[in-house]
PDB file of C-alpha atoms in Angstrom:
ATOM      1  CA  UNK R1020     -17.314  -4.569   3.328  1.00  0.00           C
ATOM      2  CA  UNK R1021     -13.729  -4.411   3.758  1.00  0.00           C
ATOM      3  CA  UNK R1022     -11.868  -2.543   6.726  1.00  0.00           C
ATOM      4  CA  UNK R1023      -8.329  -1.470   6.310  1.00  0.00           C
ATOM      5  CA  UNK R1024      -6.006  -0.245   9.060  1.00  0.00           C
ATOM      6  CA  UNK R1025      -2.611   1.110   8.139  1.00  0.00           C
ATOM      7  CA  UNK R1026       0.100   1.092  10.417  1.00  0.00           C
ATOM      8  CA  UNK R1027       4.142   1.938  10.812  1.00  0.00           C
ATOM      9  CA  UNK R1028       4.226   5.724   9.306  1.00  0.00           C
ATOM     10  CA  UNK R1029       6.624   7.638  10.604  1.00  0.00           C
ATOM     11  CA  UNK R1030       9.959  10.251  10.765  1.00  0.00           C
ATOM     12  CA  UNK R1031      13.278   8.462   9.543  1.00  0.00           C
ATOM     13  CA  UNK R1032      16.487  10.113   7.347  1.00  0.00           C
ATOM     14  CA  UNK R1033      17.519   9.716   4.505  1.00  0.00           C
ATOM     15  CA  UNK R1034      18.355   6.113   3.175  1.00  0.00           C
ATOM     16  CA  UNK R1035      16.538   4.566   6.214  1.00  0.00           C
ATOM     17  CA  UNK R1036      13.561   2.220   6.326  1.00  0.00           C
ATOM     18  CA  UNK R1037       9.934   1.877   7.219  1.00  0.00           C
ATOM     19  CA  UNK R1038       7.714  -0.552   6.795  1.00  0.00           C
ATOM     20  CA  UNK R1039       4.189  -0.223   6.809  1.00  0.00           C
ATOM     21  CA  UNK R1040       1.452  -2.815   7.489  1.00  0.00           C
ATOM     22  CA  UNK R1041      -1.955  -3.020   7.042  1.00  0.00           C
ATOM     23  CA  UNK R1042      -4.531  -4.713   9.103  1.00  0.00           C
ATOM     24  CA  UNK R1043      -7.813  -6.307   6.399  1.00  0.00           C
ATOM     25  CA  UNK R1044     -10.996  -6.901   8.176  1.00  0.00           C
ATOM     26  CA  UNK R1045     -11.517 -10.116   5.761  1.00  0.00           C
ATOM     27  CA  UNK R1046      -9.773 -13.223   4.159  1.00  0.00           C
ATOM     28  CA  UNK R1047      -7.112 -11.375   1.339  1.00  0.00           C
ATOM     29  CA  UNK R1048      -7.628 -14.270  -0.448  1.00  0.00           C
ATOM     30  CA  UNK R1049     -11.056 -12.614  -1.267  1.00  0.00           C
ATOM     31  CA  UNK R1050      -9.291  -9.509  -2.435  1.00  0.00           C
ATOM     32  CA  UNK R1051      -8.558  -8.833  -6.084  1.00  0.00           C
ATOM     33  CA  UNK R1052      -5.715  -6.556  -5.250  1.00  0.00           C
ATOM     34  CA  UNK R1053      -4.143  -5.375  -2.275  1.00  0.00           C
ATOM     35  CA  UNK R1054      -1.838  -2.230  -2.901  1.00  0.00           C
ATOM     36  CA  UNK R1055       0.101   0.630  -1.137  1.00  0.00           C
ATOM     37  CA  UNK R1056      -0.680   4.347  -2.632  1.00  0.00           C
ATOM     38  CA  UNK R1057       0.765   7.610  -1.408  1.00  0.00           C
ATOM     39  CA  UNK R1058       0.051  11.343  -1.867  1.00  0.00           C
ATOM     40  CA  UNK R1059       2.326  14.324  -1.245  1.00  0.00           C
ATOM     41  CA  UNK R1060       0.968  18.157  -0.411  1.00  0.00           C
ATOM     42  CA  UNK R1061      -0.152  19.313  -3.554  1.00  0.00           C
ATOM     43  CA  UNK R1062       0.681  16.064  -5.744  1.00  0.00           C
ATOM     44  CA  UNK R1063      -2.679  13.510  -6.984  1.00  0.00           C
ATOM     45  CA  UNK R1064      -2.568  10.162  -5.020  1.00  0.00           C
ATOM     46  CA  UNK R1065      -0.638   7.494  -7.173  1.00  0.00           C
ATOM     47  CA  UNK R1066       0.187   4.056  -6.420  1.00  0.00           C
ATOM     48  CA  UNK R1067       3.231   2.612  -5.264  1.00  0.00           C
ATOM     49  CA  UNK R1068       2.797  -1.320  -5.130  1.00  0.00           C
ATOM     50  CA  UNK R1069       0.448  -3.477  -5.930  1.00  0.00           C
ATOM     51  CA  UNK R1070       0.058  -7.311  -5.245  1.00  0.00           C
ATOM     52  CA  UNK R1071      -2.672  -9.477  -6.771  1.00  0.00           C
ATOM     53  CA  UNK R1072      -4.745 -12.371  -4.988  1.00  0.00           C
ATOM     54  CA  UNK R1073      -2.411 -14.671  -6.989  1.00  0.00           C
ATOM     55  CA  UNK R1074       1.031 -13.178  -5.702  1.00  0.00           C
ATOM     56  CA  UNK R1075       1.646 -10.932  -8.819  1.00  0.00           C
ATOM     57  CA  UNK R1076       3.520  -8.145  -7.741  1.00  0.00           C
ATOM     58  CA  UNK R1077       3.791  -4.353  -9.491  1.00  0.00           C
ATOM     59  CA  UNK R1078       6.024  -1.248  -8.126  1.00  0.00           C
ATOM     60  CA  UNK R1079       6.005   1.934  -9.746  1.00  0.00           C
ATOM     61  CA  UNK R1080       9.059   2.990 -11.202  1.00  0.00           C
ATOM     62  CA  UNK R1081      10.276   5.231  -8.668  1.00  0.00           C
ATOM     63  CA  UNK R1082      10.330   3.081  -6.204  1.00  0.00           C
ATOM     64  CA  UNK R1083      11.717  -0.569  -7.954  1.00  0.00           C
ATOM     65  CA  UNK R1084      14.292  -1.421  -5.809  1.00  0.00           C
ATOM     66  CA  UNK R1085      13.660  -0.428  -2.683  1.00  0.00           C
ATOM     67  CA  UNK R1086      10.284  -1.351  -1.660  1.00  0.00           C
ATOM     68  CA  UNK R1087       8.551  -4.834  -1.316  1.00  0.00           C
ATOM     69  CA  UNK R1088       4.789  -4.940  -0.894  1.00  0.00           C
ATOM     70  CA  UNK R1089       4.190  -8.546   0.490  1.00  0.00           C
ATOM     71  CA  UNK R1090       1.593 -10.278   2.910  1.00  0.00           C
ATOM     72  CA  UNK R1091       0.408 -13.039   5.760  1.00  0.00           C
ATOM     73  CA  UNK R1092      -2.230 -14.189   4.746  1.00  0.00           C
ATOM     74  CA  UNK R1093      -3.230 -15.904   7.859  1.00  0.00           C
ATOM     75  CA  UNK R1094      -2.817 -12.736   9.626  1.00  0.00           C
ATOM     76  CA  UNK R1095      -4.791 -10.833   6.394  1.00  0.00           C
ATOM     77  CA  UNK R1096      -1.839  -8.289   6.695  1.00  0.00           C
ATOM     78  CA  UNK R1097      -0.348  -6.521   3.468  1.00  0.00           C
ATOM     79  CA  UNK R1098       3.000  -4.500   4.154  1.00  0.00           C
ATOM     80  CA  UNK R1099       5.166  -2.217   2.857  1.00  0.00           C
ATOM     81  CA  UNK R1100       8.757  -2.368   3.336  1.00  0.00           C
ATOM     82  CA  UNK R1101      10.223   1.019   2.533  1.00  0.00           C
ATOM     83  CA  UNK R1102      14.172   0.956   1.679  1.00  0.00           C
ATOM     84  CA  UNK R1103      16.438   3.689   1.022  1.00  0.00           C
ATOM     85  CA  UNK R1104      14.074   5.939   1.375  1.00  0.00           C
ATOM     86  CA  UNK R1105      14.501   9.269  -0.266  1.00  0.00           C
ATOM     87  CA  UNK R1106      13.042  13.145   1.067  1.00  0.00           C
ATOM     88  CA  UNK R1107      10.727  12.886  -2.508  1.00  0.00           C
ATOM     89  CA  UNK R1108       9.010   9.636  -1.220  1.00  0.00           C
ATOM     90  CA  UNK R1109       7.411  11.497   2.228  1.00  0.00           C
ATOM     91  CA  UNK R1110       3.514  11.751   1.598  1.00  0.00           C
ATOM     92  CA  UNK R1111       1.070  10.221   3.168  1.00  0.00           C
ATOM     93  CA  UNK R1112       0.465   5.922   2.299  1.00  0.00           C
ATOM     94  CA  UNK R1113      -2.624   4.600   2.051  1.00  0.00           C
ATOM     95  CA  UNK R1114      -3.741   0.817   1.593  1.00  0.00           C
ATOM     96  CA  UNK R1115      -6.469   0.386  -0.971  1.00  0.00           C
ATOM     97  CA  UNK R1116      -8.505  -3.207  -1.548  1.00  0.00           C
ATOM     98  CA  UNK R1117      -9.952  -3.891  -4.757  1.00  0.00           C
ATOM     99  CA  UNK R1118     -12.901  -5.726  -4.919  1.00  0.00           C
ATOM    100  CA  UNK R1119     -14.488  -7.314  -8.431  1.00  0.00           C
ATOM    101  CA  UNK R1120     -18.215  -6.407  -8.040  1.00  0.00           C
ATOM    102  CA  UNK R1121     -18.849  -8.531 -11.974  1.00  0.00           C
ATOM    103  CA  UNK R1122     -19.042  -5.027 -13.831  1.00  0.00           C
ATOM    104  CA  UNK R1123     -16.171  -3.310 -11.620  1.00  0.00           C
ATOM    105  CA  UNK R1124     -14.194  -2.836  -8.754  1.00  0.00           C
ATOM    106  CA  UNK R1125     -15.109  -1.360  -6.007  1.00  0.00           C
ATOM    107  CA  UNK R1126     -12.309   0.319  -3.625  1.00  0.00           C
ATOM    108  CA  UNK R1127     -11.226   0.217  -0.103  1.00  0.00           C
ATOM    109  CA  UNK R1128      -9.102   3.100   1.831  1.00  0.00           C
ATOM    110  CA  UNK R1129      -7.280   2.912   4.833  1.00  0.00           C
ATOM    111  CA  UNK R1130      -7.028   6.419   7.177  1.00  0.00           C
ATOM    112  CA  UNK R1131      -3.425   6.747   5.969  1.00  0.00           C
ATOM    113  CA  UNK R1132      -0.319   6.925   7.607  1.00  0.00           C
ATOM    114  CA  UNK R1133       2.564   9.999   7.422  1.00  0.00           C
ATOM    115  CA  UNK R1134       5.903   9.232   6.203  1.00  0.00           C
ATOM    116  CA  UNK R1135       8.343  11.762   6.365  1.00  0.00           C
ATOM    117  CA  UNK R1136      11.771  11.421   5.359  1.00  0.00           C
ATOM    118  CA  UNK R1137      14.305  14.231   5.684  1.00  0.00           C
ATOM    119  CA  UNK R1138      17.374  15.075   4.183  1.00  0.00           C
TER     120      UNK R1138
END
């Protein structure tokens, strides 16, 4: 069971920052991958960062460049921290955990968090 509490959403202009954290109810260590997703009205969820139990770190393109997905791992905290931020990257952000189960993973969701970014 994993527990993930996302935290730091909020209202800022254009080329401002944010940065979002997220609170794991377990040892990250234990986590395959830790990652930062978003979803806009009418747009599928995609993901925005991802960082692996090991440290490997992947951004989508949009965003390479401006955001850092890191983590304190004796806090078992994963953030977000959300540069030059542009109108098109307001959505919603939601942590996900991925867990290998041997056959699969299974995934963890946070309650998400509203950024909004205006122009």
């Amino acid at each position: 069971q994993v527990q993930l509490v996302e935290s730091g959403g909020g209202l800022v202009q254009a080329g401002g920052s944010l940065r979002l954290s997220c609170a794991v109810s377990r040892n990250i260590f234990t986590i395959n991958y830790m990652g930062w997703y978003r979803q806009a009205p009418g747009k599928q969820r995609e993901s925005v960062a991802t960082i692996r139990s090991g440290g490997t770190t992947d951004y989508a393109d949009s965003v390479k460049g401006r955001f850092t997905i890191s983590r304190d791992n004796a806090k078992n905290t994963v953030y977000l921290q959300m540069d030059s931020l542009k109108p098109e990257d307001t959505a919603v952000y939601f942590c996900n955990a991925k867990v290998w189960r041997g056959s699969d993973f299974q995934n963890w969701w946070g309650q998400g968090t509203q950024v909004t970014v205006s122009s």
